[in-house]
């Protein structure tokens, strides 16, 4: 049990009705989870408003309500705390409730449109190989040293973040690597956390269903760097035109990485093959198992972060050479008939272009490149024709299919994508709504040495249709189909 006044430390309080000298059990923002002596924080969400559930929370046993507007009915014996922003209040309260766990380890946040999962996951892998106890908060999974937990959001809510950071402290973790999404920053989920470092990967077209303009999307990312303390480092990709924007108002130590520009951490690609990359990083050569220019950037960000966290340069290079690709990020198999199938999470125009460019740089052009691509429902519609345009102009054949249609009609999504295919590419374009059938068709069209790219879902093991998640794993399905065709 904690004293209410202690967990309200640093919260921007506007008014209090009742006593803060009371013991509370735990904090909740979901009224359904409320128990005796809990604090209920009323969050205004995109679908529902927590202020509508204050009465329900009190009936279930809440003794404290944190809100941005006092309810019309004030119940005797209940403490009401009016705050400027309930999202920010929840973040600070969660930090206080768990006794500020982010200050007890070195927490590094990775933000950007593409590469967050790869950089965070491979940093986790690298520091584990270096002998440290490490935590990971990523899109793919949450790791508390060697224990794995399921992830539901790129950046979890602030209660979940602090809960797992506290578990990491109890497990003796020295470091934690965390994906920081624009949604997470905008919804104040990272407020109250003490970061030892921040990494910017890149910025391109994404989440414009949530952010009204690209400028706001960029500035939300920048806000993360604005909040870094003087004791932290800020590592940014200056080959991206938005890289230096992240530095404008930060107090952190400023560091850069690049392939094309002069930077603190510089790399050159010497060889780029399907088996890996030969890189020259700050005058030292290293062979790595990852592929493509985009991964050269990711590895450079990892190298810079590890060195800034105190690891020795040559030891970091040795560990880089041992890293293995992240689930659903340029994962590939080669069938008995020498058909290569690549599964990648590329779900933005920039990411798709990077993956296709990587494949086209490596291939001999004597083989076909068949790309399967879809776009998610209830998300940014403007990228749909762009994605189809990129795929059809950079592939020999393209199959437009369903991704996660969610509550939308997949036929409508596909039609919006088809509008981006230019007339000269009509003949090489197919549309197959059923994703499994699309993968099967690509496998049937492929000849020995051909390459199939299945883009958009990567590590996901489900397909969401009308609010229901059905089992669906791109890699598992393409493996099964290719094995059947081999027979």
Coordinates of C-alpha atoms in Angstrom, one line a residue:
X1 CA 0.0 0.0 0.0
X2 CA 1.2 3.5 -0.9
X3 CA 0.2 6.9 0.4
X4 CA -1.8 8.8 -2.2
X5 CA 0.2 12.0 -1.6
X6 CA 3.5 10.1 -2.4
X7 CA 2.3 8.8 -5.7
X8 CA 1.0 12.3 -6.8
X9 CA 4.6 13.6 -6.7
X10 CA 5.4 15.8 -9.8
X11 CA 1.7 15.6 -11.0
X12 CA 0.4 18.9 -12.2
X13 CA -2.6 19.2 -9.8
X14 CA -5.2 21.9 -10.2
X15 CA -7.5 21.1 -7.3
X16 CA -8.2 18.4 -4.7
X17 CA -11.5 17.5 -3.0
X18 CA -10.8 15.1 -0.1
X19 CA -7.7 13.8 1.7
X20 CA -4.4 12.7 0.1
X21 CA -3.2 11.2 3.4
X22 CA -4.8 7.9 2.5
X23 CA -3.4 4.5 1.6
X24 CA -4.1 3.2 -1.9
X25 CA -3.8 -0.3 -3.2
X26 CA -3.0 0.2 -6.9
X27 CA -3.6 2.5 -9.9
X28 CA -5.9 1.6 -12.7
X29 CA -7.2 3.5 -15.8
X30 CA -9.5 0.6 -16.9
X31 CA -12.6 0.8 -14.6
X32 CA -13.2 -3.0 -15.1
X33 CA -10.0 -3.8 -13.2
X34 CA -10.8 -1.6 -10.1
X35 CA -10.7 -3.3 -6.7
X36 CA -11.0 -2.0 -3.1
X37 CA -8.9 1.1 -2.3
X38 CA -7.7 1.6 -5.9
X39 CA -7.0 4.9 -7.7
X40 CA -9.0 5.3 -10.9
X41 CA -7.4 7.6 -13.5
X42 CA -10.0 8.8 -16.1
X43 CA -8.3 8.9 -19.5
X44 CA -9.9 10.5 -22.5
X45 CA -9.2 7.9 -25.3
X46 CA -10.0 7.8 -29.0
X47 CA -12.9 5.3 -28.5
X48 CA -14.1 6.0 -25.0
X49 CA -13.8 8.5 -22.2
X50 CA -12.7 7.3 -18.7
X51 CA -14.7 10.2 -17.2
X52 CA -17.9 8.3 -18.2
X53 CA -16.8 5.4 -15.9
X54 CA -16.1 7.3 -12.7
X55 CA -19.3 6.2 -11.0
X56 CA -18.7 2.5 -12.0
X57 CA -15.1 2.7 -10.6
X58 CA -16.3 4.1 -7.2
X59 CA -19.0 1.3 -7.0
X60 CA -16.2 -1.3 -7.5
X61 CA -14.2 0.2 -4.6
X62 CA -12.1 3.1 -5.9
X63 CA -11.3 5.5 -3.1
X64 CA -9.5 8.1 -5.3
X65 CA -10.5 9.5 -8.7
X66 CA -8.0 11.4 -10.9
X67 CA -9.7 13.4 -13.6
X68 CA -9.4 16.6 -15.7
X69 CA -12.9 17.7 -14.8
X70 CA -14.7 17.1 -11.5
X71 CA -17.9 15.0 -12.0
X72 CA -21.3 16.7 -11.3
X73 CA -21.9 14.3 -8.4
X74 CA -19.2 14.3 -5.7
X75 CA -19.4 11.2 -3.5
X76 CA -18.6 11.7 0.2
X77 CA -15.4 9.9 1.4
X78 CA -13.9 9.8 -2.1
X79 CA -10.8 11.8 -2.9
X80 CA -11.0 13.7 -6.2
X81 CA -7.8 15.0 -7.8
X82 CA -8.3 17.4 -10.7
X83 CA -5.2 17.5 -13.0
X84 CA -4.2 19.3 -16.2
X85 CA -3.6 16.1 -18.2
X86 CA -4.7 12.7 -17.0
X87 CA -2.3 10.9 -19.4
X88 CA 0.7 12.8 -17.9
X89 CA -0.6 12.3 -14.4
X90 CA -0.9 8.5 -15.0
X91 CA 2.7 8.4 -16.2
X92 CA 4.1 10.2 -13.2
X93 CA 1.9 8.2 -10.8
X94 CA 3.1 4.9 -12.3
X95 CA 6.7 6.0 -11.9
X96 CA 6.2 6.9 -8.3
X97 CA 4.1 3.8 -7.5
X98 CA 6.9 1.6 -8.7
X99 CA 9.6 3.7 -7.0
X100 CA 11.1 5.2 -10.2
X101 CA 12.5 2.0 -11.8
X102 CA 13.9 3.7 -14.9
X103 CA 16.4 5.6 -12.7
X104 CA 17.8 2.2 -11.5
X105 CA 19.0 0.9 -14.8
X106 CA 20.2 2.4 -18.1
X107 CA 17.1 2.9 -20.3
X108 CA 17.5 3.7 -24.0
X109 CA 14.6 4.8 -26.2
X110 CA 14.6 4.2 -30.0
X111 CA 12.3 6.3 -32.1
X112 CA 11.7 6.7 -35.9
X113 CA 9.4 5.4 -38.6
X114 CA 11.4 2.3 -39.5
X115 CA 14.1 0.3 -37.7
X116 CA 12.9 0.7 -34.1
X117 CA 12.2 -3.0 -33.5
X118 CA 15.4 -4.1 -35.2
X119 CA 17.6 -1.7 -33.3
X120 CA 16.0 -2.3 -29.9
X121 CA 15.9 -6.1 -30.3
X122 CA 19.5 -6.4 -31.6
X123 CA 20.8 -4.1 -28.8
X124 CA 19.0 -6.5 -26.4
X125 CA 20.7 -9.5 -28.2
X126 CA 24.1 -7.8 -28.2
X127 CA 24.1 -6.9 -24.5
X128 CA 23.0 -10.4 -23.6
X129 CA 25.9 -11.8 -25.6
X130 CA 28.2 -9.3 -23.7
X131 CA 27.1 -11.0 -20.4
X132 CA 24.6 -8.4 -19.1
X133 CA 21.1 -8.9 -17.7
X134 CA 18.9 -6.9 -20.1
X135 CA 15.3 -5.8 -20.6
X136 CA 13.4 -5.2 -23.9
X137 CA 10.2 -3.3 -24.6
X138 CA 9.3 -3.9 -28.2
X139 CA 6.5 -4.4 -30.8
X140 CA 7.5 -8.1 -31.0
X141 CA 7.9 -9.0 -27.4
X142 CA 8.8 -7.8 -23.9
X143 CA 11.8 -9.4 -22.3
X144 CA 12.7 -9.3 -18.6
X145 CA 16.2 -10.7 -18.9
X146 CA 15.5 -14.2 -20.3
X147 CA 11.7 -14.3 -19.5
X148 CA 9.4 -13.4 -22.4
X149 CA 6.1 -11.6 -22.2
X150 CA 3.6 -10.9 -25.0
X151 CA 3.6 -7.3 -26.4
X152 CA 0.3 -5.6 -27.4
X153 CA 1.6 -2.1 -28.4
X154 CA 4.8 -0.6 -29.8
X155 CA 5.0 1.6 -26.6
X156 CA 2.9 0.1 -23.8
X157 CA 0.8 2.3 -21.4
X158 CA 2.8 3.9 -18.6
X159 CA 1.6 1.5 -16.0
X160 CA 2.7 -1.5 -18.0
X161 CA 6.1 0.2 -18.8
X162 CA 6.8 0.8 -15.1
X163 CA 5.5 -2.6 -14.1
X164 CA 8.0 -4.3 -16.4
X165 CA 10.8 -1.9 -15.6
X166 CA 10.3 -2.8 -11.9
X167 CA 10.4 -6.5 -12.8
X168 CA 13.7 -5.8 -14.7
X169 CA 15.1 -4.2 -11.5
X170 CA 14.1 -7.2 -9.4
X171 CA 15.7 -9.5 -12.0
X172 CA 19.0 -7.5 -11.7
X173 CA 18.9 -6.0 -15.2
X174 CA 21.5 -3.4 -16.0
X175 CA 20.0 -2.1 -19.3
X176 CA 16.6 -1.8 -21.0
X177 CA 16.1 -1.0 -24.7
X178 CA 12.6 0.4 -25.6
X179 CA 10.8 1.3 -28.8
X180 CA 9.3 4.8 -28.5
X181 CA 6.4 5.3 -30.9
X182 CA 4.9 8.7 -31.8
X183 CA 1.6 7.5 -30.3
X184 CA 3.4 6.7 -27.0
X185 CA 5.0 10.2 -26.9
X186 CA 1.9 12.0 -27.9
X187 CA -0.2 10.2 -25.2
X188 CA 2.5 11.0 -22.6
X189 CA 3.3 7.3 -21.9
X190 CA 7.0 8.1 -21.6
X191 CA 6.6 11.0 -19.2
X192 CA 8.4 10.5 -15.9
X193 CA 10.9 8.0 -17.3
X194 CA 14.6 8.7 -17.0
X195 CA 16.4 7.9 -20.2
X196 CA 20.1 7.3 -20.5
X197 CA 19.9 7.7 -24.2
X198 CA 17.7 8.3 -27.2
X199 CA 18.2 7.0 -30.8
X200 CA 16.6 8.4 -34.0
X201 CA 16.5 6.0 -37.0
X202 CA 14.6 7.9 -39.8
X203 CA 11.3 9.6 -40.6
X204 CA 9.0 8.9 -43.4
X205 CA 5.3 8.6 -44.4
X206 CA 3.3 6.8 -41.6
X207 CA 0.6 7.3 -38.9
X208 CA -1.0 10.2 -40.8
X209 CA -4.4 8.6 -39.7
X210 CA -3.4 9.7 -36.2
X211 CA -1.3 12.8 -36.7
X212 CA -3.1 15.4 -38.8
X213 CA 0.2 16.5 -40.5
X214 CA 3.7 15.2 -41.2
X215 CA 5.1 18.2 -39.3
X216 CA 3.2 17.2 -36.1
X217 CA 4.4 13.5 -36.5
X218 CA 8.0 14.9 -36.8
X219 CA 7.6 17.3 -33.8
X220 CA 6.2 14.5 -31.6
X221 CA 9.3 12.5 -32.3
X222 CA 11.4 15.6 -31.5
X223 CA 9.6 16.1 -28.2
X224 CA 11.1 12.8 -27.0
X225 CA 14.6 14.3 -27.5
X226 CA 13.5 17.7 -26.0
X227 CA 12.8 15.8 -22.8
X228 CA 16.2 13.9 -22.5
X229 CA 18.3 15.0 -19.5
X230 CA 21.8 16.4 -19.7
X231 CA 23.2 13.1 -18.5
X232 CA 21.8 11.3 -21.6
X233 CA 23.1 11.0 -25.1
X234 CA 21.0 11.7 -28.3
X235 CA 22.2 9.7 -31.3
X236 CA 20.7 10.7 -34.7
X237 CA 20.9 9.6 -38.3
X238 CA 22.0 12.7 -40.1
X239 CA 21.6 11.1 -43.6
X240 CA 17.8 11.6 -42.9
X241 CA 16.8 15.3 -43.5
X242 CA 14.9 15.3 -40.2
X243 CA 17.9 13.9 -38.2
X244 CA 19.2 17.3 -37.1
X245 CA 15.7 18.5 -36.2
X246 CA 15.8 16.1 -33.2
X247 CA 18.8 18.1 -31.8
X248 CA 17.2 21.5 -31.9
X249 CA 16.1 21.7 -28.2
X250 CA 17.8 18.7 -26.6
X251 CA 20.0 19.1 -23.5
X252 CA 21.5 15.6 -24.1
X253 CA 25.0 14.9 -25.5
X254 CA 24.6 15.2 -29.3
X255 CA 26.0 12.4 -31.5
X256 CA 25.5 11.5 -35.2
X257 CA 25.7 8.4 -37.4
X258 CA 25.6 8.2 -41.2
X259 CA 26.6 6.3 -44.4
X260 CA 26.8 9.3 -46.6
X261 CA 27.7 12.2 -44.4
X262 CA 30.5 13.1 -42.0
X263 CA 29.4 11.8 -38.6
X264 CA 30.7 10.5 -35.2
X265 CA 29.8 7.0 -36.2
X266 CA 30.4 6.4 -39.9
X267 CA 30.0 3.2 -42.0
X268 CA 30.7 2.1 -45.6
X269 CA 29.1 -0.9 -47.3
X270 CA 31.9 -3.0 -48.9
X271 CA 29.8 -6.0 -49.8
X272 CA 26.1 -6.6 -49.9
X273 CA 25.0 -10.2 -50.4
X274 CA 22.0 -12.4 -49.5
X275 CA 24.3 -14.0 -46.9
X276 CA 25.2 -10.7 -45.2
X277 CA 27.1 -7.4 -45.3
X278 CA 30.7 -6.5 -45.2
X279 CA 30.9 -3.1 -43.4
X280 CA 33.6 -0.7 -42.6
X281 CA 32.6 1.0 -39.3
X282 CA 35.0 3.8 -38.1
X283 CA 37.9 2.3 -40.1
X284 CA 37.3 -1.3 -38.8
X285 CA 35.9 -4.0 -41.1
X286 CA 33.2 -6.4 -39.9
X287 CA 31.1 -9.1 -41.5
X288 CA 27.5 -9.2 -40.3
X289 CA 24.6 -11.6 -41.1
X290 CA 22.0 -8.9 -41.8
X291 CA 21.4 -7.6 -45.3
X292 CA 20.7 -4.3 -47.0
X293 CA 21.5 -0.6 -46.7
X294 CA 18.7 -0.1 -44.1
X295 CA 20.3 -2.7 -41.9
X296 CA 23.7 -1.0 -42.3
X297 CA 22.0 2.1 -40.7
X298 CA 20.5 -0.1 -38.0
X299 CA 23.8 -1.7 -37.1
X300 CA 25.5 1.7 -37.0
X301 CA 22.9 2.9 -34.5
X302 CA 23.5 -0.2 -32.5
X303 CA 27.3 0.2 -32.6
X304 CA 27.1 3.9 -31.5
X305 CA 24.7 3.1 -28.7
X306 CA 26.8 0.3 -27.3
X307 CA 30.0 2.4 -27.4
X308 CA 28.2 5.3 -25.7
X309 CA 27.0 2.9 -23.0
X310 CA 30.6 2.0 -22.3
X311 CA 31.3 -1.2 -24.3
X312 CA 34.8 -1.4 -25.9
X313 CA 34.8 -0.7 -29.7
X314 CA 36.4 -4.0 -30.9
X315 CA 34.2 -6.0 -28.5
X316 CA 31.1 -4.3 -30.0
X317 CA 32.3 -5.2 -33.6
X318 CA 32.8 -8.8 -32.6
X319 CA 29.3 -9.0 -31.1
X320 CA 27.8 -7.3 -34.2
X321 CA 29.1 -10.2 -36.3
X322 CA 27.2 -12.7 -34.1
X323 CA 23.8 -10.9 -34.3
X324 CA 20.9 -12.7 -36.0
X325 CA 17.9 -11.0 -37.7
X326 CA 14.8 -10.2 -35.8
X327 CA 11.6 -12.2 -36.4
X328 CA 9.7 -10.9 -39.5
X329 CA 12.5 -8.5 -40.4
X330 CA 14.0 -9.7 -43.8
X331 CA 13.6 -13.3 -42.7
X332 CA 14.1 -15.6 -45.5
X333 CA 14.1 -19.3 -46.5
X334 CA 15.3 -21.1 -49.6
X335 CA 13.2 -24.1 -50.8
X336 CA 14.6 -27.3 -52.3
X337 CA 13.7 -25.9 -55.7
X338 CA 15.9 -22.8 -54.9
X339 CA 12.9 -20.4 -54.5
X340 CA 13.7 -17.7 -52.0
X341 CA 10.8 -16.5 -49.8
X342 CA 11.4 -13.3 -47.8
X343 CA 9.0 -12.1 -45.1
X344 CA 9.3 -8.5 -44.0
X345 CA 7.3 -6.1 -41.8
X346 CA 7.6 -3.3 -44.4
X347 CA 4.2 -1.6 -44.0
X348 CA 5.2 2.0 -45.0
X349 CA 6.2 3.3 -48.5
X350 CA 9.8 4.0 -47.3
X351 CA 10.2 0.6 -45.7
X352 CA 8.8 -1.2 -48.7
X353 CA 11.1 0.7 -51.1
X354 CA 14.1 0.0 -48.9
X355 CA 13.4 -3.8 -48.9
X356 CA 12.8 -3.9 -52.6
X357 CA 15.9 -1.9 -53.3
X358 CA 17.9 -4.3 -51.1
X359 CA 16.6 -7.3 -53.1
X360 CA 17.2 -5.6 -56.4
X361 CA 20.8 -4.7 -55.4
X362 CA 21.6 -8.3 -54.5
X363 CA 19.8 -10.2 -57.3
X364 CA 21.2 -10.9 -60.8
X365 CA 18.0 -9.9 -62.7
X366 CA 17.9 -13.3 -64.3
X367 CA 15.2 -14.3 -61.8
X368 CA 11.7 -12.9 -61.1
X369 CA 10.9 -10.8 -58.1
X370 CA 7.3 -11.5 -57.0
X371 CA 5.9 -9.1 -54.4
X372 CA 2.8 -9.7 -52.2
X373 CA 1.6 -6.6 -50.5
X374 CA -1.5 -5.2 -48.7
X375 CA -2.4 -2.3 -46.5
X376 CA -4.0 -2.3 -43.1
X377 CA -7.6 -1.2 -42.6
X378 CA -8.6 1.7 -40.3
X379 CA -5.2 3.3 -40.9
X380 CA -3.6 6.0 -43.1
X381 CA -5.4 5.6 -46.5
X382 CA -3.1 8.0 -48.3
X383 CA -0.2 5.5 -48.4
X384 CA -2.3 2.8 -50.2
X385 CA -1.8 3.8 -53.8
X386 CA 1.9 4.8 -53.0
X387 CA 2.6 1.3 -51.7
X388 CA 1.2 -0.4 -54.8
X389 CA 3.0 2.0 -57.1
X390 CA 6.4 1.3 -55.4
X391 CA 5.8 -2.5 -55.4
X392 CA 4.6 -2.6 -59.1
X393 CA 7.5 -0.4 -60.4
X394 CA 10.2 -2.3 -58.5
X395 CA 9.0 -5.9 -59.0
X396 CA 8.5 -8.3 -61.9
X397 CA 5.1 -9.4 -60.6
X398 CA 2.9 -8.0 -57.8
X399 CA 0.0 -9.5 -56.0
X400 CA -2.2 -7.0 -54.1
X401 CA -3.9 -8.7 -51.2
X402 CA -5.3 -8.3 -47.7
X403 CA -3.2 -7.2 -44.7
X404 CA -5.2 -6.7 -41.5
X405 CA -8.4 -5.2 -42.9
X406 CA -9.8 -4.7 -39.4
X407 CA -13.2 -3.1 -39.7
X408 CA -12.8 -2.1 -43.4
X409 CA -13.9 -4.1 -46.5
X410 CA -10.7 -5.6 -48.0
X411 CA -12.1 -5.1 -51.5
X412 CA -12.2 -1.3 -50.9
X413 CA -8.6 -1.3 -49.6
X414 CA -7.4 -3.3 -52.6
X415 CA -9.2 -1.0 -55.0
X416 CA -7.5 2.1 -53.4
X417 CA -4.1 0.3 -53.8
X418 CA -4.8 -0.6 -57.4
X419 CA -5.3 3.1 -58.2
X420 CA -1.6 3.6 -57.6
X421 CA -0.5 1.0 -60.3
X422 CA 0.6 2.9 -63.4
X423 CA -0.7 1.7 -66.9
X424 CA 2.7 0.2 -67.9
X425 CA 2.6 -2.1 -64.8
X426 CA -1.0 -3.3 -65.2
X427 CA 0.1 -6.6 -66.9
X428 CA 2.3 -7.6 -64.0
X429 CA -0.3 -6.8 -61.4
X430 CA -2.8 -9.3 -59.8
X431 CA -5.3 -8.8 -57.0
X432 CA -6.2 -11.7 -54.7
X433 CA -8.2 -10.9 -51.6
X434 CA -7.4 -14.1 -49.7
X435 CA -3.8 -13.6 -48.3
X436 CA -3.1 -17.4 -48.1
X437 CA -4.3 -17.8 -51.7
X438 CA -2.1 -14.9 -52.8
X439 CA 1.0 -16.5 -51.2
X440 CA 0.1 -19.9 -52.8
X441 CA -0.3 -18.2 -56.2
X442 CA 3.1 -16.5 -55.9
X443 CA 4.7 -19.9 -55.0
X444 CA 3.0 -21.5 -58.1
X445 CA 4.2 -18.7 -60.4
X446 CA 7.8 -18.9 -59.1
X447 CA 10.5 -20.7 -60.9
X448 CA 13.9 -22.0 -59.5
X449 CA 16.0 -19.0 -58.3
X450 CA 13.0 -16.6 -58.2
X451 CA 12.4 -14.4 -55.1
X452 CA 9.1 -13.9 -53.4
X453 CA 8.7 -11.0 -51.0
X454 CA 5.7 -11.1 -48.6
X455 CA 5.5 -7.6 -47.1
X456 CA 3.5 -5.9 -44.4
X457 CA 2.9 -8.3 -41.5
X458 CA 6.3 -9.6 -40.6
X459 CA 6.4 -11.1 -37.1
X460 CA 2.6 -11.0 -36.7
X461 CA 0.9 -14.4 -36.2
X462 CA -2.6 -13.2 -36.8
X463 CA -4.8 -11.5 -39.4
X464 CA -7.4 -9.1 -38.0
X465 CA -10.8 -9.2 -39.8
X466 CA -13.9 -7.4 -38.4
X467 CA -12.4 -7.2 -34.9
X468 CA -11.5 -10.9 -34.8
X469 CA -7.9 -12.1 -34.9
X470 CA -7.4 -15.3 -36.9
X471 CA -4.2 -17.4 -36.8
X472 CA -2.0 -16.3 -39.7
X473 CA 1.8 -16.5 -40.0
X474 CA 3.3 -15.5 -43.3
X475 CA 6.5 -17.4 -42.8
X476 CA 4.7 -20.6 -41.6
X477 CA 2.3 -20.5 -44.5
X478 CA 4.9 -19.9 -47.2
X479 CA 7.1 -22.7 -45.8
X480 CA 4.2 -25.2 -45.9
X481 CA 3.2 -24.2 -49.5
X482 CA 6.8 -24.5 -50.8
X483 CA 7.2 -27.9 -49.1
X484 CA 4.0 -29.1 -50.7
X485 CA 5.1 -27.9 -54.1
X486 CA 8.5 -29.6 -53.6
X487 CA 6.7 -32.9 -53.2

